[in-house]
Short mmCIF file of C-alpha atoms in Angstrom, two decimals:
data_model
loop_
_atom_site.label_atom_id
_atom_site.label_comp_id
_atom_site.label_asym_id
_atom_site.label_seq_id
_atom_site.Cartn_x
_atom_site.Cartn_y
_atom_site.Cartn_z
CA MET A 11 -6.51 24.77 11.12
CA ARG A 12 -7.58 21.29 11.18
CA ALA A 13 -9.57 19.28 8.16
CA ARG A 14 -11.32 16.78 6.98
CA LEU A 15 -11.10 14.89 4.01
CA PRO A 16 -12.16 11.67 2.72
CA LYS A 17 -9.48 9.38 0.90
CA ASP A 18 -12.29 5.94 -0.16
CA ALA A 19 -12.78 5.51 -3.71
CA ALA A 20 -15.58 7.11 -4.32
CA ALA A 21 -14.30 10.24 -3.46
CA LEU A 22 -10.97 9.74 -5.32
CA ALA A 23 -13.30 8.92 -8.11
CA LEU A 24 -14.57 12.23 -7.85
CA GLY A 25 -11.82 14.01 -7.22
CA ALA A 26 -11.04 14.16 -3.79
CA ASP A 27 -7.05 14.38 -4.54
CA ALA A 28 -7.11 17.04 -7.16
CA VAL A 29 -9.29 19.14 -3.83
CA ALA A 30 -6.62 18.12 -1.30
CA ALA A 31 -4.15 19.45 -3.19
CA ALA A 32 -5.62 22.64 -4.71
CA LEU A 33 -6.56 22.99 -0.36
CA THR A 34 -3.09 22.77 0.99
CA LYS A 35 -1.74 25.40 -2.36
CA ALA A 36 -4.90 27.95 -1.14
CA ALA A 37 -3.61 27.53 2.13
CA ALA A 38 -0.08 27.85 2.24
CA LYS A 39 -0.77 31.49 0.35
CA ARG A 40 -2.88 32.37 3.21
CA GLY A 41 0.06 31.08 5.28
CA ILE A 42 -2.18 28.75 7.32
CA ALA A 43 -0.86 25.66 8.94
CA LEU A 44 -3.81 23.28 7.32
CA ASP A 45 -3.87 20.30 9.65
CA LEU A 46 -5.69 17.89 6.55
CA VAL A 47 -5.85 14.42 7.83
CA ARG A 48 -8.03 12.21 5.41
CA THR A 49 -10.61 9.78 5.96
CA GLY A 50 -13.73 7.05 4.95
CA SER A 51 -16.66 8.59 3.59
CA ARG A 52 -19.38 10.07 5.46
CA GLY A 53 -21.35 8.20 3.32
CA LEU A 54 -23.34 11.39 1.15
CA VAL A 55 -21.90 11.01 -2.18
CA TRP A 56 -23.74 12.97 -3.43
CA LEU A 57 -21.75 15.98 -1.41
CA GLU A 58 -18.55 14.46 -2.28
CA PRO A 59 -15.58 15.75 -2.22
CA LEU A 60 -16.99 16.56 0.93
CA LEU A 61 -14.78 18.65 3.31
CA GLU A 62 -15.06 19.19 6.90
CA ILE A 63 -13.04 22.32 8.60
CA GLU A 64 -12.54 23.10 12.11
CA THR A 65 -13.26 26.44 12.47
CA GLY A 66 -14.40 28.92 16.32
CA GLY A 67 -17.73 28.01 16.06
CA GLY A 68 -16.97 24.30 15.90
CA TRP A 69 -17.10 21.97 12.58
CA ARG A 70 -17.46 23.27 8.89
CA SER A 71 -18.49 21.25 5.59
CA PHE A 72 -18.69 22.05 1.96
CA GLY A 73 -19.24 20.47 -1.04
CA PRO A 74 -19.01 18.68 -3.10
CA LEU A 75 -15.97 20.53 -3.95
CA VAL A 76 -13.62 21.04 -7.22
CA PRO A 77 -10.28 22.53 -6.82
CA GLY A 78 -12.24 25.83 -7.81
CA ASP A 79 -13.58 25.88 -4.55
CA ALA A 80 -10.73 25.85 -2.41
CA ASP A 81 -9.87 29.68 -2.07
CA ALA A 82 -13.97 30.97 -1.77
CA VAL A 83 -13.60 27.57 1.21
CA LEU A 84 -10.73 29.35 3.15
CA ASP A 85 -12.12 32.52 3.22
CA GLY A 86 -15.31 31.94 4.32
CA THR A 87 -16.92 33.06 1.03
CA SER A 88 -18.15 29.73 -0.68
CA PRO A 89 -21.31 29.49 -1.58
CA LYS A 90 -21.19 25.15 -0.91
CA ALA A 91 -20.90 25.66 3.00
CA LEU A 92 -23.13 23.17 4.56
CA GLY A 93 -22.88 23.85 8.23
CA ASP A 94 -22.04 21.13 10.29
CA ILE A 95 -22.18 17.60 8.75
CA GLU A 96 -23.14 16.00 11.36
CA GLU A 97 -26.70 18.61 12.06
CA TYR A 98 -27.69 17.72 8.02
CA PRO A 99 -30.84 15.99 8.91
CA TRP A 100 -30.03 12.45 6.59
CA LEU A 101 -26.66 12.25 8.96
CA LYS A 102 -28.52 13.42 11.87
CA ARG A 103 -31.18 10.78 11.98
CA GLN A 104 -28.88 7.40 12.02
CA THR A 105 -27.63 5.60 14.79
CA ARG A 106 -23.89 4.87 13.37
CA LEU A 107 -22.07 1.86 15.50
CA ILE A 108 -19.58 0.24 13.76
CA PHE A 109 -19.00 3.23 11.44
CA ALA A 110 -19.45 5.97 13.83
CA ARG A 111 -15.74 7.16 13.33
CA CYS A 112 -15.82 7.06 10.05
CA GLY A 113 -15.21 10.42 8.22
CA THR A 114 -13.32 11.86 11.49
CA ILE A 115 -10.12 9.45 11.51
CA ASP A 116 -7.54 8.28 9.05
CA PRO A 117 -8.14 4.58 8.82
CA ALA A 118 -5.35 3.40 7.38
CA LEU A 119 -3.50 4.79 10.32
CA PRO A 120 -2.19 2.05 12.77
CA PRO A 121 -4.69 1.42 15.08
CA SER A 122 -3.24 2.08 18.89
CA PHE A 123 -5.05 -1.58 20.23
CA ALA A 124 -6.40 0.93 23.11
CA GLY A 125 -9.83 -1.42 23.50
CA LEU A 126 -7.31 -4.25 23.82
CA LYS A 127 -5.27 -2.86 26.03
CA ARG A 128 -7.83 -2.40 28.41
CA ALA A 129 -9.49 -5.54 27.92
CA ARG A 130 -6.10 -7.20 29.01
CA GLU A 131 -6.04 -4.65 32.37
CA ILE A 132 -9.27 -5.83 33.32
CA GLY A 133 -9.02 -9.25 32.80
CA PRO A 134 -10.87 -12.23 31.31
CA SER A 135 -13.77 -11.81 34.09
CA ALA A 136 -14.22 -8.47 33.33
CA VAL A 137 -14.42 -8.93 29.87
CA LEU A 138 -17.06 -11.37 29.45
CA GLU A 139 -19.11 -9.17 32.43
CA GLU A 140 -19.01 -6.11 29.77
CA VAL A 141 -19.42 -8.67 26.67
CA THR A 142 -22.75 -10.19 28.89
CA LYS A 143 -24.16 -5.97 29.57
CA SER A 144 -23.26 -5.25 25.54
CA GLY A 145 -26.04 -7.88 24.28
CA LEU A 146 -22.87 -8.80 21.66
CA ARG A 147 -24.27 -12.38 19.76
CA GLY A 148 -22.14 -14.44 17.73
CA ARG A 149 -22.83 -14.46 13.79
CA GLY A 150 -22.90 -18.05 13.51
CA GLY A 151 -26.82 -18.00 12.60
CA ALA A 152 -28.14 -19.51 16.30
CA GLY A 153 -27.72 -15.53 17.80
CA PHE A 154 -26.17 -17.83 20.20
CA ARG A 155 -24.90 -14.66 23.08
CA GLN A 156 -21.15 -13.65 22.60
CA ALA A 157 -20.91 -14.24 26.86
CA SER A 158 -22.28 -17.06 27.19
CA SER A 159 -20.22 -18.85 24.24
CA GLY A 160 -17.21 -17.46 26.18
CA ARG A 161 -18.26 -18.59 29.63
CA ALA A 162 -18.83 -22.15 27.90
CA ARG A 163 -14.98 -22.24 26.80
CA PRO A 164 -12.87 -24.62 29.13
CA ARG A 165 -11.80 -23.00 32.47
CA ARG A 166 -7.94 -24.01 31.74
CA ALA A 167 -8.08 -21.60 28.95
CA ARG A 168 -8.56 -18.77 31.05
CA ARG A 169 -6.76 -19.76 33.94
CA GLY A 170 -3.80 -21.10 31.36
CA ASN A 171 -3.73 -16.94 29.81
CA THR A 172 -5.19 -14.94 32.66
CA SER A 173 -4.33 -12.18 30.51
CA SER A 174 -6.43 -13.01 27.56
CA ALA A 175 -8.20 -10.34 26.03
CA THR A 176 -10.62 -12.28 24.43
CA PRO A 177 -11.65 -15.86 26.16
CA THR A 178 -10.40 -18.28 23.10
CA ARG A 179 -10.29 -21.83 22.41
CA ALA A 180 -8.28 -24.14 24.91
CA THR A 181 -4.86 -25.68 23.66
CA ALA A 182 -4.90 -29.05 24.22
CA ALA A 183 -1.61 -30.61 25.94
CA PRO A 184 0.11 -32.70 23.89
CA SER A 185 -1.06 -36.00 23.43
CA PRO A 186 1.33 -38.43 23.69
CA THR A 187 -0.18 -40.85 20.86
CA ALA A 188 -1.03 -37.86 18.79
CA CYS A 189 1.71 -37.85 15.88
CA MET B 192 0.65 1.02 -18.42
CA ALA B 193 1.42 -2.37 -19.05
CA SER B 194 5.18 -4.15 -20.68
CA SER B 195 4.62 -6.39 -23.15
CA ALA B 196 8.16 -7.61 -23.61
CA PRO B 197 7.97 -10.89 -26.36
CA PHE B 198 6.81 -14.34 -24.95
CA ASP B 199 9.81 -15.55 -23.41
CA ILE B 200 9.71 -19.58 -22.37
CA ASP B 201 12.94 -19.47 -19.93
CA ILE B 202 11.33 -16.40 -18.31
CA ALA B 203 8.38 -18.00 -18.58
CA ARG B 204 9.73 -21.22 -16.71
CA GLY B 205 11.46 -18.87 -13.96
CA ILE B 206 8.35 -17.32 -13.14
CA VAL B 207 6.28 -20.78 -12.58
CA SER B 208 8.87 -22.40 -10.37
CA ARG B 209 9.05 -19.17 -8.33
CA PHE B 210 5.41 -20.12 -7.99
CA ALA B 211 4.79 -24.11 -8.39
CA GLY B 212 5.56 -24.83 -5.00
CA MET B 213 3.67 -22.99 -2.80
CA PRO B 214 -0.25 -23.61 -2.46
CA GLY B 215 -2.42 -22.07 -4.56
CA GLY B 216 0.12 -20.42 -6.24
CA LEU B 217 -1.40 -20.07 -10.10
CA LEU B 218 -2.88 -17.44 -9.58
CA PRO B 219 0.33 -15.19 -8.86
CA ALA B 220 1.92 -17.15 -11.07
CA LEU B 221 -0.35 -15.93 -13.71
CA HIS B 222 -0.55 -12.29 -12.79
CA GLU B 223 3.37 -12.49 -12.97
CA ILE B 224 3.14 -13.71 -16.32
CA GLN B 225 0.27 -11.36 -17.63
CA LYS B 226 3.45 -8.57 -16.38
CA SER B 227 5.98 -9.56 -17.59
CA PHE B 228 4.40 -10.38 -21.37
CA GLY B 229 0.90 -7.96 -21.54
CA HIS B 230 -1.00 -11.04 -21.87
CA VAL B 231 -0.94 -15.08 -21.08
CA PRO B 232 -0.35 -16.76 -24.00
CA ARG B 233 -0.84 -19.80 -25.11
CA ALA B 234 2.73 -21.08 -24.75
CA ALA B 235 2.73 -19.87 -21.29
CA LEU B 236 -0.34 -22.07 -20.41
CA LYS B 237 1.61 -24.99 -21.54
CA VAL B 238 4.75 -23.89 -19.24
CA LEU B 239 1.88 -23.73 -16.28
CA ALA B 240 0.46 -26.86 -16.80
CA ALA B 241 3.87 -28.32 -16.40
CA GLY B 242 5.17 -26.74 -13.59
CA PHE B 243 2.05 -27.09 -11.63
CA ASN B 244 1.67 -30.30 -12.93
CA ILE B 245 -2.33 -30.24 -14.18
CA THR B 246 -3.84 -30.32 -17.64
CA GLU B 247 -3.42 -27.46 -20.30
CA ALA B 248 -7.54 -27.26 -19.97
CA GLU B 249 -6.99 -26.62 -15.97
CA THR B 250 -4.65 -23.92 -16.54
CA TYR B 251 -6.92 -22.06 -19.64
CA GLY B 252 -9.96 -22.90 -16.95
CA VAL B 253 -8.43 -20.42 -14.35
CA ALA B 254 -7.00 -17.80 -16.63
CA SER B 255 -10.08 -17.70 -18.69
CA PHE B 256 -12.11 -17.49 -15.33
CA TYR B 257 -10.86 -13.90 -14.51
CA HIS B 258 -11.49 -11.38 -17.27
CA ASP B 259 -8.53 -9.32 -16.27
CA PHE B 260 -6.22 -11.84 -17.28
CA ARG B 261 -5.78 -11.37 -20.94
CA LEU B 262 -5.42 -14.61 -23.04
CA ASP B 263 -5.36 -13.35 -26.55
CA ARG B 264 -2.91 -10.22 -26.79
CA PRO B 265 -1.61 -7.47 -24.82
CA ALA B 266 -3.42 -4.60 -23.85
CA GLY B 267 -3.13 -0.89 -25.22
CA ARG B 268 -0.60 1.36 -23.33
CA HIS B 269 -3.91 2.69 -21.75
CA VAL B 270 -7.12 0.39 -20.33
CA LEU B 271 -10.67 2.27 -19.81
CA LYS B 272 -13.13 0.21 -18.11
CA LEU B 273 -16.02 1.69 -18.59
CA CYS B 274 -18.98 0.75 -16.34
CA ARG B 275 -21.92 -0.99 -17.93
CA ALA B 276 -24.01 -2.03 -14.18
CA GLU B 277 -27.83 -1.04 -13.87
CA ALA B 278 -26.48 1.54 -11.20
CA CYS B 279 -24.79 3.98 -13.83
CA GLN B 280 -26.92 2.52 -16.87
CA ALA B 281 -30.01 4.14 -15.02
CA VAL B 282 -28.16 7.21 -14.73
CA GLY B 283 -26.83 8.07 -18.23
CA ALA B 284 -23.72 4.73 -18.99
CA GLY B 285 -25.52 3.54 -22.24
CA ALA B 286 -25.06 7.44 -23.75
CA LEU B 287 -21.83 7.86 -22.61
CA ALA B 288 -20.26 4.57 -23.63
CA ALA B 289 -21.87 5.36 -27.33
CA HIS B 290 -20.07 8.38 -27.20
CA VAL B 291 -16.53 6.72 -26.37
CA LYS B 292 -17.19 4.31 -28.60
CA GLU B 293 -17.69 6.62 -31.49
CA LYS B 294 -14.89 8.91 -29.99
CA LEU B 295 -12.52 6.14 -30.37
CA LYS B 296 -14.01 4.36 -32.92
CA LEU B 297 -14.16 1.06 -30.27
CA ASP B 298 -15.92 -1.46 -29.61
CA TRP B 299 -15.97 -3.49 -26.00
CA GLY B 300 -12.63 -5.41 -26.26
CA GLY B 301 -10.90 -3.39 -28.68
CA THR B 302 -7.36 -1.27 -29.02
CA THR B 303 -6.58 1.61 -31.20
CA ALA B 304 -4.72 1.44 -34.29
CA ASP B 305 -1.95 2.95 -32.50
CA GLY B 306 -2.24 0.96 -29.44
CA GLU B 307 -2.96 3.92 -26.80
CA TRP B 308 -6.55 2.76 -26.01
CA THR B 309 -8.16 -0.66 -24.61
CA LEU B 310 -11.96 -0.45 -24.26
CA GLU B 311 -13.51 -3.08 -21.75
CA PRO B 312 -16.65 -3.21 -20.34
CA VAL B 313 -16.63 -3.75 -16.09
CA PHE B 314 -19.83 -4.85 -14.22
CA CYS B 315 -19.45 -2.51 -11.45
CA LEU B 316 -16.60 -0.57 -9.63
CA GLY B 317 -18.89 0.08 -6.83
CA LEU B 318 -19.59 3.80 -7.75
CA CYS B 319 -23.02 3.30 -7.31
CA ALA B 320 -24.03 6.28 -5.98
CA CYS B 321 -22.38 8.26 -8.53
CA GLY B 322 -22.17 7.16 -11.39
CA PRO B 323 -21.97 6.85 -14.50
CA SER B 324 -18.37 5.56 -13.28
CA ALA B 325 -14.82 4.15 -15.15
CA MET B 326 -11.34 3.14 -14.58
CA ILE B 327 -8.65 4.02 -16.38
CA ASP B 328 -5.32 2.51 -15.88
CA GLY B 329 -6.27 1.46 -11.78
CA GLU B 330 -7.52 4.39 -11.37
CA VAL B 331 -11.43 4.98 -10.59
CA HIS B 332 -13.55 8.40 -11.99
CA ALA B 333 -16.98 9.08 -11.39
CA ARG B 334 -20.15 11.46 -12.14
CA LEU B 335 -18.80 10.59 -15.81
CA ASP B 336 -20.45 12.89 -18.92
CA ASP B 337 -19.15 13.14 -22.19
CA ALA B 338 -17.09 16.48 -21.16
CA ALA B 339 -15.52 14.98 -18.47
CA ILE B 340 -14.46 11.25 -20.41
CA ASP B 341 -13.15 13.74 -23.00
CA ALA B 342 -10.55 15.25 -20.71
CA LEU B 343 -9.56 11.88 -19.46
CA VAL B 344 -9.47 10.16 -22.67
CA ARG B 345 -7.13 12.38 -25.65
CA PRO B 346 -7.26 9.74 -28.41
#
């Protein structure tokens, strides 16, 4: 059974580790193979520790849990059942971009770098094309479009390193006068 | 929690020599000193000043800037930090602090006579959504009340 339980500081401060231990024990007692992923919090701190388990009918959430809730959660009799947390009004009306996966993945797992791999495959011009479409802007305060800044970089940087995922600053050839 | 061997100038010199050549080595050296002796005694500040070729006043300035460096004496075996910031105060941190002070017979910065508990204020553990919060020996606890803190702090 796949399950998610946060391990960020707030969840830990609210006893998430003790809840995880109780769940593991309760699952073992029932012969359930528990695949518990420790995630970041979705931010509904008043419901932490907030557990999500995968059922035949989708993901179901429970919270705020204490270790004593583990048996009822697994038996489907917990009064702390919240349904699918992604349908919870507070969460549903939000559009999450940077934190879209926070709550569903273990942030401490090594990244797959799938995006970097793809960027290397499609090459610098296609990367610039995507960055243009995204409308991404620099963080310097002037609001320059990241794509413009990428295009403004000297071409030799791209020529010299065609597999570069991001157009990087050109490295000048060592000057004979440089010490 | 922390070990607190008596101050030994040779150990201190050994620590300082490991960090003296490192850029920004003063802070890691201070951490090592505190780890070894439970605090950063005055004598260690002299050793640091000599090793880093800075004034003793400067070592004092750096060490005293960070509240986690203890300049006077080692902490008790356990360190209880109660959050005193606004969000926690708004949900009862004041009453909780009064309860803990009464229970341990301590004021801020004090250590129980048996050396078990040191009580310190802390200004924000980032747990504002689930206060009152506290840190005990580096672990965070939140949504605390008198009963919860009593279960964690046994004098």
